[in-house]
Amino acid sequence: MTFYSEERTALFIDGSNLYASARSLGFDIDYKKLLSEFSSQVRLVRAFYYTALIEDQEYSPIRPLVDWLDYNGYTMVTKPTKEFTDATGRRKYKGNMDIELAIDMMELAEHIDHAVLFSGDGDFRRLIEAVQKRGVRVTVVSTVKSQPPMIADELRRQADFFLELKNMEKNVGRAVSQRQDKDFDEYPVEYETYDEAEQTA
């Protein structure tokens, strides 16, 4: 796809979803490279990163990454997670940031030409449609090369452009052992994946 240098562009990063997508492809995101990649091609207005944080723990494994992003050009949007117990009795944490992301994209729509959404969540299809009606081009970054695919088919169809995350690895990726977030192996917040049954439902 083509980016235009005069285009006012904003990035909207669904943190847990992007993390899961990159890990499913065998690499991690280098957020410094990611910001540089887009800054060199467009007029980058804002880069939002959305994640829920486990607040009642003495140490949150994602906190070092969140702090690094906050000091290095990203606008952090966070909220506390909700704890639940799964069917096996294990404690898990869930934090849905869809509303926060949707509000920010709608509010910024009149000030940008292009929105880049890093997520495969099909719940964002209606949001994309709404900002498109305001004249904003929308690119979705996710992957169909993982098993299962990390993007909902309806979201891919609605977007003006789809960027395959695997094709961006050379420019924005790094080996897992080189992560900035070395202290955890799994994103501590639940995320969604999309298999073929869900895509065709």
mmCIF file of C-alpha atoms in Angstrom:
data_model
loop_
_atom_site.group_PDB
_atom_site.id
_atom_site.type_symbol
_atom_site.label_atom_id
_atom_site.label_comp_id
_atom_site.label_asym_id
_atom_site.label_seq_id
_atom_site.Cartn_x
_atom_site.Cartn_y
_atom_site.Cartn_z
ATOM 1 C CA MET A 1 0.000 0.000 0.000
ATOM 2 C CA THR A 2 0.958 3.634 -0.323
ATOM 3 C CA PHE A 3 1.507 6.155 2.450
ATOM 4 C CA TYR A 4 1.640 9.830 1.543
ATOM 5 C CA SER A 5 4.142 12.155 3.196
ATOM 6 C CA GLU A 6 1.607 14.981 3.614
ATOM 7 C CA GLU A 7 -1.010 12.688 5.136
ATOM 8 C CA ARG A 8 -1.914 13.331 8.765
ATOM 9 C CA THR A 9 -1.814 9.868 10.291
ATOM 10 C CA ALA A 10 -2.524 8.366 13.714
ATOM 11 C CA LEU A 11 -1.670 4.887 14.992
ATOM 12 C CA PHE A 12 -4.084 2.992 17.242
ATOM 13 C CA ILE A 13 -2.377 -0.042 18.796
ATOM 14 C CA ASP A 14 -4.402 -2.735 20.577
ATOM 15 C CA GLY A 15 -1.495 -3.842 22.769
ATOM 16 C CA SER A 16 -2.459 -7.408 23.681
ATOM 17 C CA ASN A 17 -3.729 -8.170 20.176
ATOM 18 C CA LEU A 18 -0.572 -6.906 18.462
ATOM 19 C CA TYR A 19 1.611 -8.762 20.955
ATOM 20 C CA ALA A 20 -0.264 -12.009 20.295
ATOM 21 C CA SER A 21 -0.119 -11.529 16.520
ATOM 22 C CA ALA A 22 3.628 -10.915 16.472
ATOM 23 C CA ARG A 23 4.369 -13.810 18.829
ATOM 24 C CA SER A 24 2.266 -16.150 16.688
ATOM 25 C CA LEU A 25 4.589 -15.232 13.808
ATOM 26 C CA GLY A 26 7.725 -15.840 15.876
ATOM 27 C CA PHE A 27 8.938 -12.294 16.545
ATOM 28 C CA ASP A 28 8.269 -9.291 18.760
ATOM 29 C CA ILE A 29 7.632 -5.663 17.920
ATOM 30 C CA ASP A 30 10.459 -3.144 18.234
ATOM 31 C CA TYR A 31 8.407 -0.092 19.129
ATOM 32 C CA LYS A 32 11.242 2.324 18.444
ATOM 33 C CA LYS A 33 11.511 0.983 14.890
ATOM 34 C CA LEU A 34 7.739 1.043 14.516
ATOM 35 C CA LEU A 35 7.527 4.722 15.388
ATOM 36 C CA SER A 36 10.470 5.567 13.102
ATOM 37 C CA GLU A 37 8.963 3.585 10.225
ATOM 38 C CA PHE A 38 5.758 5.595 10.236
ATOM 39 C CA SER A 39 7.340 8.932 11.152
ATOM 40 C CA SER A 40 9.549 8.667 8.062
ATOM 41 C CA GLN A 41 6.602 8.148 5.729
ATOM 42 C CA VAL A 42 3.756 10.342 7.022
ATOM 43 C CA ARG A 43 2.923 13.311 9.228
ATOM 44 C CA LEU A 44 2.459 11.272 12.387
ATOM 45 C CA VAL A 45 -0.058 13.077 14.586
ATOM 46 C CA ARG A 46 -0.257 10.551 17.421
ATOM 47 C CA ALA A 47 0.631 6.961 18.293
ATOM 48 C CA PHE A 48 -1.798 5.516 20.842
ATOM 49 C CA TYR A 49 -1.068 2.295 22.734
ATOM 50 C CA TYR A 50 -3.930 0.629 24.628
ATOM 51 C CA THR A 51 -3.522 -1.921 27.393
ATOM 52 C CA ALA A 52 -5.054 -2.939 30.683
ATOM 53 C CA LEU A 53 -2.807 -3.161 33.740
ATOM 54 C CA ILE A 54 -2.919 -5.510 36.705
ATOM 55 C CA GLU A 55 -2.912 -2.961 39.521
ATOM 56 C CA ASP A 56 -3.175 -5.116 42.649
ATOM 57 C CA GLN A 57 0.101 -6.932 42.022
ATOM 58 C CA GLU A 58 3.297 -5.741 43.662
ATOM 59 C CA TYR A 59 4.975 -5.909 40.258
ATOM 60 C CA SER A 60 3.197 -5.825 36.894
ATOM 61 C CA PRO A 61 5.217 -7.681 34.223
ATOM 62 C CA ILE A 62 4.109 -5.286 31.514
ATOM 63 C CA ARG A 63 4.948 -2.123 33.475
ATOM 64 C CA PRO A 64 8.516 -1.738 32.106
ATOM 65 C CA LEU A 65 7.201 -1.781 28.539
ATOM 66 C CA VAL A 66 4.400 0.665 29.359
ATOM 67 C CA ASP A 67 6.844 3.066 31.013
ATOM 68 C CA TRP A 68 9.279 2.830 28.097
ATOM 69 C CA LEU A 69 6.528 3.589 25.575
ATOM 70 C CA ASP A 70 5.292 6.502 27.688
ATOM 71 C CA TYR A 71 8.738 8.127 27.603
ATOM 72 C CA ASN A 72 9.398 7.381 23.924
ATOM 73 C CA GLY A 73 6.711 9.008 21.845
ATOM 74 C CA TYR A 74 3.605 6.929 22.524
ATOM 75 C CA THR A 75 0.366 8.120 24.087
ATOM 76 C CA MET A 76 -0.526 5.487 26.680
ATOM 77 C CA VAL A 77 -4.156 4.643 27.414
ATOM 78 C CA THR A 78 -4.527 2.200 30.308
ATOM 79 C CA LYS A 79 -7.107 0.981 32.798
ATOM 80 C CA PRO A 80 -7.209 -1.694 35.522
ATOM 81 C CA THR A 81 -7.867 -5.300 34.547
ATOM 82 C CA LYS A 82 -10.731 -7.428 35.809
ATOM 83 C CA GLU A 83 -9.792 -10.712 37.446
ATOM 84 C CA PHE A 84 -11.715 -13.918 36.776
ATOM 85 C CA THR A 85 -11.316 -17.667 37.256
ATOM 86 C CA ASP A 86 -11.455 -19.906 34.185
ATOM 87 C CA ALA A 87 -13.011 -23.388 33.930
ATOM 88 C CA THR A 88 -9.818 -25.021 35.202
ATOM 89 C CA GLY A 89 -9.716 -22.835 38.294
ATOM 90 C CA ARG A 90 -6.813 -20.675 37.105
ATOM 91 C CA ARG A 91 -6.814 -16.961 37.842
ATOM 92 C CA LYS A 92 -6.802 -14.851 34.695
ATOM 93 C CA TYR A 93 -7.093 -11.181 33.869
ATOM 94 C CA LYS A 94 -9.171 -9.481 31.228
ATOM 95 C CA GLY A 95 -9.138 -5.865 30.150
ATOM 96 C CA ASN A 96 -11.108 -4.726 27.128
ATOM 97 C CA MET A 97 -9.876 -1.419 25.694
ATOM 98 C CA ASP A 98 -12.297 -1.291 22.732
ATOM 99 C CA ILE A 99 -14.329 1.662 24.032
ATOM 100 C CA GLU A 100 -11.264 3.779 24.789
ATOM 101 C CA LEU A 101 -9.797 3.118 21.346
ATOM 102 C CA ALA A 102 -13.101 3.814 19.600
ATOM 103 C CA ILE A 103 -13.631 7.128 21.396
ATOM 104 C CA ASP A 104 -10.110 8.329 20.596
ATOM 105 C CA MET A 105 -10.414 7.407 16.916
ATOM 106 C CA MET A 106 -13.798 9.120 16.571
ATOM 107 C CA GLU A 107 -12.579 12.264 18.345
ATOM 108 C CA LEU A 108 -9.449 12.455 16.206
ATOM 109 C CA ALA A 109 -11.188 11.657 12.898
ATOM 110 C CA GLU A 110 -11.697 15.299 11.915
ATOM 111 C CA HIS A 111 -7.993 16.038 12.456
ATOM 112 C CA ILE A 112 -6.438 13.141 10.488
ATOM 113 C CA ASP A 113 -6.451 11.748 6.964
ATOM 114 C CA HIS A 114 -5.407 8.187 7.755
ATOM 115 C CA ALA A 115 -5.949 5.900 10.753
ATOM 116 C CA VAL A 116 -3.769 2.811 11.176
ATOM 117 C CA LEU A 117 -5.341 0.203 13.451
ATOM 118 C CA PHE A 118 -3.118 -2.535 14.875
ATOM 119 C CA SER A 119 -5.731 -5.140 15.760
ATOM 120 C CA GLY A 120 -7.648 -8.030 14.270
ATOM 121 C CA ASP A 121 -10.698 -7.627 16.501
ATOM 122 C CA GLY A 122 -13.903 -7.825 14.459
ATOM 123 C CA ASP A 123 -15.669 -5.565 16.963
ATOM 124 C CA PHE A 124 -13.864 -2.633 15.325
ATOM 125 C CA ARG A 125 -15.598 -3.095 11.954
ATOM 126 C CA ARG A 126 -18.378 -0.616 12.753
ATOM 127 C CA LEU A 127 -15.841 1.897 14.084
ATOM 128 C CA ILE A 128 -13.869 1.737 10.844
ATOM 129 C CA GLU A 129 -17.039 2.256 8.836
ATOM 130 C CA ALA A 130 -17.925 5.316 10.936
ATOM 131 C CA VAL A 131 -14.564 7.073 10.479
ATOM 132 C CA GLN A 132 -14.492 6.194 6.782
ATOM 133 C CA LYS A 133 -17.753 8.132 6.417
ATOM 134 C CA ARG A 134 -15.861 11.125 7.783
ATOM 135 C CA GLY A 135 -13.329 10.868 4.975
ATOM 136 C CA VAL A 136 -10.585 9.023 6.854
ATOM 137 C CA ARG A 137 -8.674 6.201 5.158
ATOM 138 C CA VAL A 138 -8.192 3.181 7.415
ATOM 139 C CA THR A 139 -5.421 0.602 7.306
ATOM 140 C CA VAL A 140 -5.624 -2.504 9.483
ATOM 141 C CA VAL A 141 -2.410 -4.242 10.534
ATOM 142 C CA SER A 142 -2.738 -7.887 11.594
ATOM 143 C CA THR A 143 -2.006 -11.328 10.180
ATOM 144 C CA VAL A 144 -3.667 -14.137 8.266
ATOM 145 C CA LYS A 145 -0.460 -16.182 8.349
ATOM 146 C CA SER A 146 -0.869 -17.427 11.926
ATOM 147 C CA GLN A 147 -2.879 -20.474 13.010
ATOM 148 C CA PRO A 148 -5.574 -19.473 13.692
ATOM 149 C CA PRO A 149 -5.591 -16.156 11.769
ATOM 150 C CA MET A 150 -5.500 -13.157 14.108
ATOM 151 C CA ILE A 151 -7.852 -10.997 12.034
ATOM 152 C CA ALA A 152 -11.610 -11.252 11.674
ATOM 153 C CA ASP A 153 -12.661 -11.423 8.042
ATOM 154 C CA GLU A 154 -15.266 -8.671 8.411
ATOM 155 C CA LEU A 155 -12.638 -6.264 9.715
ATOM 156 C CA ARG A 156 -10.294 -6.989 6.817
ATOM 157 C CA ARG A 157 -13.104 -6.478 4.310
ATOM 158 C CA GLN A 158 -14.132 -3.140 5.840
ATOM 159 C CA ALA A 159 -10.628 -1.643 5.905
ATOM 160 C CA ASP A 160 -9.369 0.403 2.959
ATOM 161 C CA PHE A 161 -6.061 -1.443 3.208
ATOM 162 C CA PHE A 162 -4.787 -4.523 5.000
ATOM 163 C CA LEU A 163 -1.134 -4.744 6.013
ATOM 164 C CA GLU A 164 0.168 -8.238 6.714
ATOM 165 C CA LEU A 165 2.220 -8.038 9.907
ATOM 166 C CA LYS A 166 4.571 -10.785 8.725
ATOM 167 C CA ASN A 167 5.626 -8.569 5.810
ATOM 168 C CA MET A 168 6.600 -5.825 8.275
ATOM 169 C CA GLU A 169 8.898 -8.032 10.355
ATOM 170 C CA LYS A 170 12.083 -6.786 8.691
ATOM 171 C CA ASN A 171 11.249 -3.147 9.430
ATOM 172 C CA VAL A 172 9.548 -3.299 12.834
ATOM 173 C CA GLY A 173 10.415 -6.686 14.328
ATOM 174 C CA ARG A 174 13.090 -8.169 16.521
ATOM 175 C CA ALA A 175 13.918 -11.611 17.841
ATOM 176 C CA VAL A 176 12.040 -12.679 20.951
ATOM 177 C CA SER A 177 15.290 -12.785 22.966
ATOM 178 C CA GLN A 178 15.867 -9.088 22.246
ATOM 179 C CA ARG A 179 12.566 -7.886 23.674
ATOM 180 C CA GLN A 180 12.225 -4.704 25.692
ATOM 181 C CA ASP A 181 9.647 -6.607 27.787
ATOM 182 C CA LYS A 182 12.000 -9.441 28.757
ATOM 183 C CA ASP A 183 10.323 -10.060 32.092
ATOM 184 C CA PHE A 184 7.264 -11.889 30.784
ATOM 185 C CA ASP A 185 6.632 -14.687 28.304
ATOM 186 C CA GLU A 186 2.923 -14.165 27.832
ATOM 187 C CA TYR A 187 0.890 -10.977 27.717
ATOM 188 C CA PRO A 188 -0.848 -10.941 31.115
ATOM 189 C CA VAL A 189 -4.206 -9.850 29.673
ATOM 190 C CA GLU A 190 -6.546 -12.078 27.668
ATOM 191 C CA TYR A 191 -6.853 -11.415 23.940
ATOM 192 C CA GLU A 192 -9.060 -12.781 21.176
ATOM 193 C CA THR A 193 -8.166 -14.929 18.181
ATOM 194 C CA TYR A 194 -10.292 -15.640 15.143
ATOM 195 C CA ASP A 195 -10.616 -19.027 13.501
ATOM 196 C CA GLU A 196 -12.405 -19.791 10.227
ATOM 197 C CA ALA A 197 -15.674 -20.654 11.970
ATOM 198 C CA GLU A 198 -15.797 -17.266 13.679
ATOM 199 C CA GLN A 199 -14.891 -15.469 10.457
ATOM 200 C CA THR A 200 -17.737 -17.047 8.520
ATOM 201 C CA ALA A 201 -20.320 -16.899 11.291
#
